[in-house]
mmCIF file of N, CA, C and O in Angstrom:
data_model
loop_
_atom_site.group_PDB
_atom_site.id
_atom_site.type_symbol
_atom_site.label_atom_id
_atom_site.label_comp_id
_atom_site.label_asym_id
_atom_site.label_seq_id
_atom_site.Cartn_x
_atom_site.Cartn_y
_atom_site.Cartn_z
ATOM 1 N N ARG A 246 -1.575 -5.009 16.684
ATOM 2 C CA ARG A 246 -0.579 -5.413 15.833
ATOM 3 C C ARG A 246 -0.966 -6.869 15.270
ATOM 4 O O ARG A 246 -0.253 -7.716 14.700
ATOM 5 N N ASP A 247 -2.504 -6.506 15.238
ATOM 6 C CA ASP A 247 -2.927 -8.466 14.733
ATOM 7 C C ASP A 247 -3.479 -8.073 13.434
ATOM 8 O O ASP A 247 -4.475 -7.873 13.059
ATOM 9 N N TYR A 248 -2.102 -7.972 12.682
ATOM 10 C CA TYR A 248 -2.516 -7.623 11.232
ATOM 11 C C TYR A 248 -3.275 -8.549 10.251
ATOM 12 O O TYR A 248 -4.385 -8.078 9.987
ATOM 13 N N ALA A 249 -3.410 -9.759 10.783
ATOM 14 C CA ALA A 249 -4.165 -10.909 9.946
ATOM 15 C C ALA A 249 -5.571 -10.610 10.421
ATOM 16 O O ALA A 249 -6.643 -10.728 9.724
ATOM 17 N N GLY A 250 -5.999 -10.038 12.073
ATOM 18 C CA GLY A 250 -7.516 -10.339 12.190
ATOM 19 C C GLY A 250 -7.692 -8.575 11.484
ATOM 20 O O GLY A 250 -8.854 -8.591 11.178
ATOM 21 N N ALA A 251 -7.170 -7.770 11.528
ATOM 22 C CA ALA A 251 -7.354 -6.496 11.032
ATOM 23 C C ALA A 251 -7.626 -6.878 9.373
ATOM 24 O O ALA A 251 -8.606 -6.002 8.673
ATOM 25 N N GLU A 252 -6.964 -7.407 8.939
ATOM 26 C CA GLU A 252 -7.218 -7.726 7.168
ATOM 27 C C GLU A 252 -8.310 -8.456 7.035
ATOM 28 O O GLU A 252 -9.198 -8.315 6.517
ATOM 29 N N LYS A 253 -8.769 -9.331 7.796
ATOM 30 C CA LYS A 253 -10.013 -9.877 7.908
ATOM 31 C C LYS A 253 -11.620 -9.064 8.007
ATOM 32 O O LYS A 253 -12.119 -8.999 7.305
ATOM 33 N N ARG A 254 -10.973 -8.147 8.855
ATOM 34 C CA ARG A 254 -12.141 -7.184 9.255
ATOM 35 C C ARG A 254 -12.242 -6.380 7.931
ATOM 36 O O ARG A 254 -13.204 -6.088 7.774
ATOM 37 N N PHE A 255 -11.116 -5.379 8.097
ATOM 38 C CA PHE A 255 -11.221 -4.848 6.388
ATOM 39 C C PHE A 255 -11.825 -5.360 5.177
ATOM 40 O O PHE A 255 -12.228 -4.877 4.881
ATOM 41 N N ARG A 256 -11.395 -6.787 4.796
ATOM 42 C CA ARG A 256 -11.903 -7.231 3.743
ATOM 43 C C ARG A 256 -13.357 -7.623 3.968
ATOM 44 O O ARG A 256 -14.278 -7.532 2.979
ATOM 45 N N ALA A 257 -13.847 -7.658 5.092
ATOM 46 C CA ALA A 257 -15.304 -8.200 5.407
ATOM 47 C C ALA A 257 -15.962 -6.215 5.208
ATOM 48 O O ALA A 257 -17.060 -6.443 4.979
ATOM 49 N N ALA A 258 -15.550 -5.282 5.756
ATOM 50 C CA ALA A 258 -15.804 -4.161 5.220
ATOM 51 C C ALA A 258 -16.101 -3.609 3.991
ATOM 52 O O ALA A 258 -17.085 -3.236 3.555
ATOM 53 N N LEU A 259 -15.401 -4.166 3.183
ATOM 54 C CA LEU A 259 -14.972 -3.994 1.535
ATOM 55 C C LEU A 259 -16.186 -4.641 1.227
ATOM 56 O O LEU A 259 -16.516 -4.447 -0.215
ATOM 57 N N LEU A 260 -16.546 -5.795 1.492
ATOM 58 C CA LEU A 260 -17.671 -6.726 0.869
ATOM 59 C C LEU A 260 -19.235 -6.172 1.366
ATOM 60 O O LEU A 260 -19.958 -6.263 0.183
ATOM 61 N N GLU A 261 -19.250 -5.097 2.452
ATOM 62 C CA GLU A 261 -20.292 -4.629 2.559
ATOM 63 C C GLU A 261 -20.338 -3.146 1.499
ATOM 64 O O GLU A 261 -20.791 -2.903 0.924
ATOM 65 N N ASP A 262 -19.456 -2.572 1.097
ATOM 66 C CA ASP A 262 -18.977 -1.367 0.637
ATOM 67 C C ASP A 262 -17.702 -1.514 0.151
ATOM 68 O O ASP A 262 -16.369 -1.249 0.306
ATOM 69 N N PRO A 263 -17.589 -2.197 -1.262
ATOM 70 C CA PRO A 263 -16.277 -2.417 -2.061
ATOM 71 C C PRO A 263 -15.541 -0.900 -2.598
ATOM 72 O O PRO A 263 -14.149 -0.660 -2.530
ATOM 73 N N GLN A 264 -16.115 0.106 -2.056
ATOM 74 C CA GLN A 264 -15.406 1.303 -2.567
ATOM 75 C C GLN A 264 -15.227 2.423 -1.260
ATOM 76 O O GLN A 264 -14.941 3.478 -1.269
ATOM 77 N N HIS A 265 -15.453 1.828 0.037
ATOM 78 C CA HIS A 265 -15.034 2.535 1.293
ATOM 79 C C HIS A 265 -13.252 2.582 1.148
ATOM 80 O O HIS A 265 -12.489 2.206 1.910
ATOM 81 N N THR A 266 -13.344 3.941 1.101
ATOM 82 C CA THR A 266 -12.103 4.086 0.887
ATOM 83 C C THR A 266 -10.874 4.298 1.995
ATOM 84 O O THR A 266 -9.952 3.637 2.022
ATOM 85 N N TRP A 267 -11.574 4.662 3.472
ATOM 86 C CA TRP A 267 -10.791 4.348 4.903
ATOM 87 C C TRP A 267 -10.416 2.923 4.874
ATOM 88 O O TRP A 267 -9.091 2.284 4.999
ATOM 89 N N ALA A 268 -11.586 1.862 4.309
ATOM 90 C CA ALA A 268 -11.315 0.484 4.595
ATOM 91 C C ALA A 268 -9.864 -0.042 3.590
ATOM 92 O O ALA A 268 -9.142 -0.468 3.932
ATOM 93 N N LEU A 269 -10.121 0.710 2.439
ATOM 94 C CA LEU A 269 -9.101 0.234 1.563
ATOM 95 C C LEU A 269 -7.749 0.789 1.689
ATOM 96 O O LEU A 269 -6.858 -0.188 1.438
ATOM 97 N N THR A 270 -7.337 1.810 2.497
ATOM 98 C CA THR A 270 -6.374 2.686 2.652
ATOM 99 C C THR A 270 -5.794 1.570 3.820
ATOM 100 O O THR A 270 -4.421 1.601 3.659
ATOM 101 N N TYR A 271 -6.530 1.416 4.728
ATOM 102 C CA TYR A 271 -6.117 0.804 5.793
ATOM 103 C C TYR A 271 -5.446 -0.756 5.793
ATOM 104 O O TYR A 271 -4.977 -1.349 6.186
ATOM 105 N N LEU A 272 -6.668 -1.229 4.643
ATOM 106 C CA LEU A 272 -6.030 -2.649 4.346
ATOM 107 C C LEU A 272 -5.129 -2.518 3.548
ATOM 108 O O LEU A 272 -4.078 -3.412 3.823
ATOM 109 N N GLY A 273 -4.867 -1.472 2.766
ATOM 110 C CA GLY A 273 -3.327 -1.085 2.143
ATOM 111 C C GLY A 273 -2.140 -1.362 3.355
ATOM 112 O O GLY A 273 -1.186 -2.258 3.450
ATOM 113 N N HIS A 274 -2.196 -0.467 4.490
ATOM 114 C CA HIS A 274 -1.341 -0.447 5.209
ATOM 115 C C HIS A 274 -1.123 -1.763 6.056
ATOM 116 O O HIS A 274 -0.231 -2.140 6.156
ATOM 117 N N THR A 275 -2.395 -2.324 6.132
ATOM 118 C CA THR A 275 -2.182 -3.587 6.854
ATOM 119 C C THR A 275 -1.444 -4.883 5.984
ATOM 120 O O THR A 275 -0.540 -5.729 6.265
ATOM 121 N N LEU A 276 -1.487 -4.781 4.622
ATOM 122 C CA LEU A 276 -0.863 -5.840 3.934
ATOM 123 C C LEU A 276 0.743 -5.497 3.556
ATOM 124 O O LEU A 276 1.400 -6.277 3.791
ATOM 125 N N TYR A 277 1.020 -4.046 4.173
ATOM 126 C CA TYR A 277 2.293 -3.653 3.619
ATOM 127 C C TYR A 277 3.201 -3.954 4.959
ATOM 128 O O TYR A 277 3.925 -4.758 4.951
ATOM 129 N N GLN A 278 2.286 -4.008 6.099
ATOM 130 C CA GLN A 278 2.651 -4.454 7.426
ATOM 131 C C GLN A 278 3.121 -6.149 7.443
ATOM 132 O O GLN A 278 4.061 -6.560 7.743
ATOM 133 N N MET A 279 2.489 -6.964 6.701
ATOM 134 C CA MET A 279 2.419 -8.283 6.635
ATOM 135 C C MET A 279 3.486 -8.687 5.343
ATOM 136 O O MET A 279 3.551 -9.536 4.634
ATOM 137 N N ASP A 280 4.164 -7.647 4.736
ATOM 138 C CA ASP A 280 5.012 -7.946 3.275
ATOM 139 C C ASP A 280 4.616 -8.364 2.444
ATOM 140 O O ASP A 280 4.809 -9.230 1.498
ATOM 141 N N LYS A 281 2.890 -7.710 2.209
ATOM 142 C CA LYS A 281 2.435 -8.161 0.885
ATOM 143 C C LYS A 281 2.327 -7.114 0.261
ATOM 144 O O LYS A 281 0.955 -6.626 0.024
ATOM 145 N N SER A 282 3.530 -6.628 -0.277
ATOM 146 C CA SER A 282 3.308 -5.037 -1.096
ATOM 147 C C SER A 282 2.327 -4.784 -2.425
ATOM 148 O O SER A 282 2.101 -4.145 -2.408
ATOM 149 N N THR A 283 2.449 -6.044 -3.154
ATOM 150 C CA THR A 283 1.977 -5.772 -4.299
ATOM 151 C C THR A 283 0.461 -5.948 -4.343
ATOM 152 O O THR A 283 -0.346 -4.941 -4.626
ATOM 153 N N GLU A 284 -0.324 -6.228 -3.396
ATOM 154 C CA GLU A 284 -1.169 -6.128 -2.424
ATOM 155 C C GLU A 284 -1.955 -5.051 -2.333
ATOM 156 O O GLU A 284 -2.705 -4.374 -1.952
ATOM 157 N N ALA A 285 -0.903 -4.529 -1.321
ATOM 158 C CA ALA A 285 -0.939 -3.116 -0.326
ATOM 159 C C ALA A 285 -0.974 -2.117 -1.630
ATOM 160 O O ALA A 285 -1.926 -1.229 -1.341
ATOM 161 N N LYS A 286 -0.373 -2.140 -2.438
ATOM 162 C CA LYS A 286 -0.261 -1.208 -3.891
ATOM 163 C C LYS A 286 -1.680 -1.451 -4.932
ATOM 164 O O LYS A 286 -2.532 -0.538 -4.807
ATOM 165 N N ALA A 287 -2.046 -2.541 -4.365
ATOM 166 C CA ALA A 287 -3.799 -2.486 -5.797
ATOM 167 C C ALA A 287 -4.884 -2.154 -4.188
ATOM 168 O O ALA A 287 -5.133 -1.069 -5.140
ATOM 169 N N ALA A 288 -4.224 -1.904 -3.010
ATOM 170 C CA ALA A 288 -5.745 -1.305 -2.117
ATOM 171 C C ALA A 288 -5.634 0.185 -2.663
ATOM 172 O O ALA A 288 -6.893 0.709 -2.253
ATOM 173 N N TRP A 289 -4.286 0.512 -2.222
ATOM 174 C CA TRP A 289 -4.155 2.167 -2.074
ATOM 175 C C TRP A 289 -4.855 2.374 -3.321
ATOM 176 O O TRP A 289 -4.954 3.706 -3.550
ATOM 177 N N ARG A 290 -4.386 1.423 -4.647
ATOM 178 C CA ARG A 290 -4.826 2.416 -5.896
ATOM 179 C C ARG A 290 -6.356 2.302 -6.164
ATOM 180 O O ARG A 290 -6.911 3.280 -6.319
ATOM 181 N N ARG A 291 -6.697 1.287 -5.511
ATOM 182 C CA ARG A 291 -8.134 0.997 -5.833
ATOM 183 C C ARG A 291 -8.857 2.480 -4.357
ATOM 184 O O ARG A 291 -9.697 3.335 -4.829
ATOM 185 N N ALA A 292 -8.322 3.028 -3.628
ATOM 186 C CA ALA A 292 -8.585 3.832 -2.733
ATOM 187 C C ALA A 292 -8.435 5.222 -3.720
ATOM 188 O O ALA A 292 -9.290 5.856 -3.498
ATOM 189 N N TYR A 293 -7.823 5.319 -3.953
ATOM 190 C CA TYR A 293 -7.465 6.432 -4.709
ATOM 191 C C TYR A 293 -8.089 6.965 -6.027
ATOM 192 O O TYR A 293 -8.872 7.870 -6.354
ATOM 193 N N ALA A 294 -8.433 5.489 -6.938
ATOM 194 C CA ALA A 294 -9.335 5.985 -7.617
ATOM 195 C C ALA A 294 -10.909 5.693 -7.388
ATOM 196 O O ALA A 294 -11.664 6.495 -8.206
ATOM 197 N N ALA A 295 -10.939 5.529 -6.064
ATOM 198 C CA ALA A 295 -12.449 5.402 -5.377
ATOM 199 C C ALA A 295 -12.951 7.137 -5.419
ATOM 200 O O ALA A 295 -13.829 8.088 -5.561
ATOM 201 N N ALA A 296 -11.570 7.787 -4.952
ATOM 202 C CA ALA A 296 -12.015 8.902 -4.230
ATOM 203 C C ALA A 296 -10.920 10.032 -3.845
ATOM 204 O O ALA A 296 -10.082 10.296 -3.424
ATOM 205 N N PRO A 297 -10.675 10.150 -5.069
ATOM 206 C CA PRO A 297 -8.750 10.906 -5.639
ATOM 207 C C PRO A 297 -9.167 12.069 -4.186
ATOM 208 O O PRO A 297 -7.500 12.609 -4.108
ATOM 209 N N ALA A 298 -9.878 12.715 -4.443
ATOM 210 C CA ALA A 298 -9.758 14.153 -3.592
ATOM 211 C C ALA A 298 -10.014 14.126 -1.923
ATOM 212 O O ALA A 298 -10.060 14.954 -1.605
ATOM 213 N N SER A 299 -10.179 13.032 -1.662
ATOM 214 C CA SER A 299 -11.047 12.745 -0.141
ATOM 215 C C SER A 299 -9.354 12.524 0.930
ATOM 216 O O SER A 299 -8.399 12.044 0.297
ATOM 217 N N ASP A 300 -9.638 12.681 1.903
ATOM 218 C CA ASP A 300 -8.474 12.087 2.779
ATOM 219 C C ASP A 300 -8.041 11.248 2.947
ATOM 220 O O ASP A 300 -6.825 10.623 2.702
ATOM 221 N N ALA A 301 -9.129 9.620 2.419
ATOM 222 C CA ALA A 301 -8.406 8.937 2.383
ATOM 223 C C ALA A 301 -7.633 8.380 1.382
ATOM 224 O O ALA A 301 -6.571 7.957 0.972
ATOM 225 N N GLY A 302 -8.164 9.200 0.247
ATOM 226 C CA GLY A 302 -7.835 8.525 -1.056
ATOM 227 C C GLY A 302 -6.349 9.497 -1.235
ATOM 228 O O GLY A 302 -5.384 8.927 -1.805
ATOM 229 N N LEU A 303 -6.329 10.212 -0.386
ATOM 230 C CA LEU A 303 -5.045 11.128 -0.590
ATOM 231 C C LEU A 303 -3.740 10.865 0.113
ATOM 232 O O LEU A 303 -2.697 10.770 -0.307
ATOM 233 N N LYS A 304 -4.393 10.168 1.219
ATOM 234 C CA LYS A 304 -3.242 9.063 1.887
ATOM 235 C C LYS A 304 -2.877 7.945 1.076
ATOM 236 O O LYS A 304 -1.604 7.423 1.391
ATOM 237 N N ALA A 305 -3.937 7.505 0.498
ATOM 238 C CA ALA A 305 -3.562 5.792 0.202
ATOM 239 C C ALA A 305 -2.647 6.327 -0.756
ATOM 240 O O ALA A 305 -1.414 6.063 -1.288
ATOM 241 N N PHE A 306 -2.601 7.693 -2.083
ATOM 242 C CA PHE A 306 -2.065 7.909 -3.005
ATOM 243 C C PHE A 306 -0.595 8.312 -2.325
ATOM 244 O O PHE A 306 0.612 8.081 -2.798
ATOM 245 N N GLN A 307 -0.173 9.325 -1.189
ATOM 246 C CA GLN A 307 1.198 9.506 -0.831
ATOM 247 C C GLN A 307 1.795 8.216 -0.147
ATOM 248 O O GLN A 307 2.690 8.321 -0.735
ATOM 249 N N LYS A 308 0.765 6.842 0.504
ATOM 250 C CA LYS A 308 1.796 5.887 0.696
ATOM 251 C C LYS A 308 2.171 5.004 -0.372
ATOM 252 O O LYS A 308 3.518 4.490 -0.482
ATOM 253 N N LEU A 309 1.330 5.009 -1.732
ATOM 254 C CA LEU A 309 1.546 4.391 -3.032
ATOM 255 C C LEU A 309 3.018 5.046 -3.662
ATOM 256 O O LEU A 309 3.733 4.567 -3.782
ATOM 257 N N GLN A 310 3.030 6.365 -3.452
ATOM 258 C CA GLN A 310 3.719 7.268 -3.927
ATOM 259 C C GLN A 310 5.386 6.611 -3.100
ATOM 260 O O GLN A 310 6.146 6.594 -3.972
ATOM 261 N N TYR A 311 4.966 6.740 -2.023
ATOM 262 C CA TYR A 311 6.568 6.740 -0.951
ATOM 263 C C TYR A 311 6.936 5.191 -1.512
ATOM 264 O O TYR A 311 7.944 4.962 -1.385
ATOM 265 N N VAL A 312 6.443 3.872 -1.515
ATOM 266 C CA VAL A 312 6.504 2.755 -1.359
ATOM 267 C C VAL A 312 6.942 2.565 -3.038
ATOM 268 O O VAL A 312 7.910 1.820 -3.204
ATOM 269 N N GLU A 313 6.297 3.056 -4.030
ATOM 270 C CA GLU A 313 6.931 2.911 -5.468
ATOM 271 C C GLU A 313 8.426 3.897 -5.410
ATOM 272 O O GLU A 313 9.132 3.462 -6.390
ATOM 273 N N ARG A 314 8.791 4.893 -5.216
ATOM 274 C CA ARG A 314 9.975 5.455 -5.010
ATOM 275 C C ARG A 314 10.822 4.375 -4.439
ATOM 276 O O ARG A 314 12.179 4.625 -4.722
ATOM 277 N N ARG A 315 10.842 4.251 -3.117
ATOM 278 C CA ARG A 315 11.130 3.278 -2.204
ATOM 279 C C ARG A 315 11.575 1.956 -3.027
ATOM 280 O O ARG A 315 13.005 1.835 -3.164
ATOM 281 N N ASP A 316 10.806 1.280 -4.021
ATOM 282 C CA ASP A 316 11.189 0.267 -4.591
ATOM 283 C C ASP A 316 12.025 0.715 -5.845
ATOM 284 O O ASP A 316 12.757 -0.332 -6.313
ATOM 285 N N LYS A 317 11.919 1.642 -6.231
ATOM 286 C CA LYS A 317 12.474 2.223 -7.704
ATOM 287 C C LYS A 317 13.604 2.393 -6.914
ATOM 288 O O LYS A 317 15.163 1.940 -7.669
ATOM 289 N N GLU A 318 14.349 2.964 -6.081
ATOM 290 C CA GLU A 318 15.188 3.496 -5.159
ATOM 291 C C GLU A 318 16.207 1.912 -5.072
ATOM 292 O O GLU A 318 17.324 1.840 -5.308
ATOM 293 N N LEU A 319 15.586 0.950 -4.505
ATOM 294 C CA LEU A 319 16.088 -0.456 -3.791
ATOM 295 C C LEU A 319 16.662 -0.874 -5.175
ATOM 296 O O LEU A 319 17.588 -1.308 -5.617
ATOM 297 N N VAL A 320 15.341 -0.818 -6.413
ATOM 298 C CA VAL A 320 16.334 -1.702 -7.818
ATOM 299 C C VAL A 320 17.170 -1.199 -8.514
ATOM 300 O O VAL A 320 18.245 -1.495 -8.959
ATOM 301 N N GLU A 321 17.486 0.541 -8.497
ATOM 302 C CA GLU A 321 18.286 1.065 -8.831
ATOM 303 C C GLU A 321 19.531 0.670 -7.991
ATOM 304 O O GLU A 321 20.803 0.728 -8.383
ATOM 305 N N GLU A 322 19.695 0.632 -6.568
ATOM 306 C CA GLU A 322 20.749 0.103 -6.146
ATOM 307 C C GLU A 322 21.279 -1.453 -6.044
ATOM 308 O O GLU A 322 22.304 -1.234 -6.283
ATOM 309 N N MET A 323 20.457 -1.751 -6.319
ATOM 310 C CA MET A 323 20.650 -2.999 -6.414
ATOM 311 C C MET A 323 21.469 -3.798 -7.960
ATOM 312 O O MET A 323 22.491 -4.339 -8.183
ATOM 313 N N GLU A 324 20.640 -2.602 -8.829
ATOM 314 C CA GLU A 324 21.459 -2.544 -10.224
ATOM 315 C C GLU A 324 22.587 -2.114 -9.951
ATOM 316 O O GLU A 324 23.566 -2.726 -11.342
ATOM 317 N N GLU A 325 23.136 -1.255 -9.711
ATOM 318 C CA GLU A 325 24.568 -0.528 -9.358
ATOM 319 C C GLU A 325 25.178 -1.405 -8.433
ATOM 320 O O GLU A 325 26.647 -1.683 -9.611
ATOM 321 N N ARG A 326 24.955 -2.408 -7.505
ATOM 322 C CA ARG A 326 25.683 -3.222 -6.876
ATOM 323 C C ARG A 326 26.137 -4.626 -8.020
ATOM 324 O O ARG A 326 27.266 -4.947 -8.279
ATOM 325 N N ILE A 327 24.932 -4.842 -8.869
ATOM 326 C CA ILE A 327 25.403 -6.053 -9.846
ATOM 327 C C ILE A 327 26.297 -5.648 -10.493
ATOM 328 O O ILE A 327 27.182 -6.366 -11.006
ATOM 329 N N ARG A 328 26.672 -4.429 -11.491
ATOM 330 C CA ARG A 328 27.046 -3.605 -12.456
ATOM 331 C C ARG A 328 29.005 -3.684 -11.421
ATOM 332 O O ARG A 328 29.405 -3.759 -12.273
ATOM 333 N N GLY A 329 28.870 -3.352 -10.897
ATOM 334 C CA GLY A 329 30.093 -3.032 -9.791
ATOM 335 C C GLY A 329 30.850 -4.513 -9.571
ATOM 336 O O GLY A 329 31.902 -4.818 -9.234
ATOM 337 N N LEU A 330 30.300 -5.471 -9.875
ATOM 338 C CA LEU A 330 30.487 -6.917 -9.443
ATOM 339 C C LEU A 330 31.805 -7.423 -10.593
ATOM 340 O O LEU A 330 31.811 -7.095 -11.595
#
């Protein structure tokens, strides 16, 4: 659970190979755990764009879809609560 250390290592790996889909995918997971949702989604988008048919690209796409759906539901719930005030 050393997310700061993991982020540092994934970013170092990406300096060597900016299209490394597993590094991008796991960087996204790490950033998400660190409450850096915007950066996490960007990493997942890059992983998917780099290799959409790969296992890493598909995992990134699935996580991105899940998080975006969850964000949308949260916004809708908040809007509903505001309307009810």
